[in-house]
Coordinates of C-alpha atoms in Angstrom, one line a residue:
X12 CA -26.3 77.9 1.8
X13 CA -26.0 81.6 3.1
X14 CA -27.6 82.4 6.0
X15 CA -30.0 85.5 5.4
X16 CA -31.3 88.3 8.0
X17 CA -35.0 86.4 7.8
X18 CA -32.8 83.4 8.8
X19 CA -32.2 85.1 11.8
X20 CA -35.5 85.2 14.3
X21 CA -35.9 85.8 17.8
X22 CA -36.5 82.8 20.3
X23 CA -40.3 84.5 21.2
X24 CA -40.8 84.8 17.7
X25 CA -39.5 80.9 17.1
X26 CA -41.8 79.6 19.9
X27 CA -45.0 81.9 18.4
X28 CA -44.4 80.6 14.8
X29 CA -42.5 77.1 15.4
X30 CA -44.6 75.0 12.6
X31 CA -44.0 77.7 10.0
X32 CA -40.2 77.8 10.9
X33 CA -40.7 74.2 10.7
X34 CA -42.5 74.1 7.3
X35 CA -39.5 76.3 5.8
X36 CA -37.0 74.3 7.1
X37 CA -38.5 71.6 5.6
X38 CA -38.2 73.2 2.3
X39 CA -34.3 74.1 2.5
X40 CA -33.8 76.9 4.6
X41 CA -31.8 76.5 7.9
X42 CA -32.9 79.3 10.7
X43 CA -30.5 80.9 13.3
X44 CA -32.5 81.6 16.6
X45 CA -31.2 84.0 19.1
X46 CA -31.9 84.7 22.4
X47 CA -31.5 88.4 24.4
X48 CA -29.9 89.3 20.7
X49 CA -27.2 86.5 20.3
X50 CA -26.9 83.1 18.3
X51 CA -28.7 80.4 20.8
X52 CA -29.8 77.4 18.5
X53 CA -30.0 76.6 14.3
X54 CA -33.2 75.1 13.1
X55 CA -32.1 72.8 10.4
X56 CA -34.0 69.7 8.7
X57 CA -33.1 66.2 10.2
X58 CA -31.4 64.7 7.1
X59 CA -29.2 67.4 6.7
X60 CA -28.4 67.4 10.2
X61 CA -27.6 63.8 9.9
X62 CA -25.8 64.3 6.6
X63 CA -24.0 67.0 8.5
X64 CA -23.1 63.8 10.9
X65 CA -21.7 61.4 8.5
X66 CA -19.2 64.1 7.4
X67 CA -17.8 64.8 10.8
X68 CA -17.8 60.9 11.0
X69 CA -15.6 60.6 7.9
X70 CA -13.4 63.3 8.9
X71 CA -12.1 62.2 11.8
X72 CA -11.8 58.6 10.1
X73 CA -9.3 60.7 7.7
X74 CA -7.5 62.1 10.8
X75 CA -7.0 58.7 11.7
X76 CA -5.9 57.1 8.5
X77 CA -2.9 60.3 8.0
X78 CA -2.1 59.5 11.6
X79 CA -1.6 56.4 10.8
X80 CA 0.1 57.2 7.5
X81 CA 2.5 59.5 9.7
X82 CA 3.6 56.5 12.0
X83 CA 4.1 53.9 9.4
X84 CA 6.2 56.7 7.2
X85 CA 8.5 57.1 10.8
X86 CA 9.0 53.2 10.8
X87 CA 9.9 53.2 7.1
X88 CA 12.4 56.2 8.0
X89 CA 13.4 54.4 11.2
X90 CA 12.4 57.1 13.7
X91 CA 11.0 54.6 16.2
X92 CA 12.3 53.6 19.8
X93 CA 11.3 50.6 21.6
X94 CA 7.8 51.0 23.7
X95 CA 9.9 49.5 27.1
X96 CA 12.7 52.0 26.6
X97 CA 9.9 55.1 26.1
X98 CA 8.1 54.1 29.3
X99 CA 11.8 53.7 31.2
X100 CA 12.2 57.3 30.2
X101 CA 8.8 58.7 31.4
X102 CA 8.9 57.2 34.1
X103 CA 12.4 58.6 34.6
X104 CA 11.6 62.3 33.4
X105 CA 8.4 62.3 35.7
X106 CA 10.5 61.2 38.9
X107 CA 13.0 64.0 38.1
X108 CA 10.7 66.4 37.8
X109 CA 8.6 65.9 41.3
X110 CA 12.3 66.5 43.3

């Protein structure tokens, strides 16, 4: 949904009109309010804002699952080094670099 210039009102204006903003969010329209002539807050309904939400949710659920994808494909391709001999060499890098 594009966001109009009567999208757009004033944080006075929001606070003098807040159960008509209310009433047109209700009815599909999302409202940008601004304050000393900048972006402040978005009115948007509650279900979208959850909806909104869930899809955040199930990207970073995706994130996980190709970042998991990317380890097991460096497993299959052998690019993997034992966790005791990684630590050994933090360790070791660290020390070296504090002299």
């Amino acid at each position: 949904m594009a966001i109009s210039a009567r999208d757009v009102v004033s944080l006075s204006q929001a606070r003098a009109n807040l159960s008509e903003l209310a009433e047109q969010v209700k009815a599909g329209a999302e409202k940008i309010v601004t304050k000393n002539g900048e972006s402040y807050v978005a009115i948007i309904d509650a279900q979208r804002l959850d909806y909104y939400h869930q899809l955040e949710r199930e990207r970073i659920h995706l994130l996980l699952i190709e970042g998991a994808n990317r380890g097991l494909d460096d497993v299959a391709a052998g690019n993997v080094e034992d966790a005791l001999t990684a630590l050994e060499a933090i360790k070791h890098r660290r020390a070296e670099s504090k002299r």
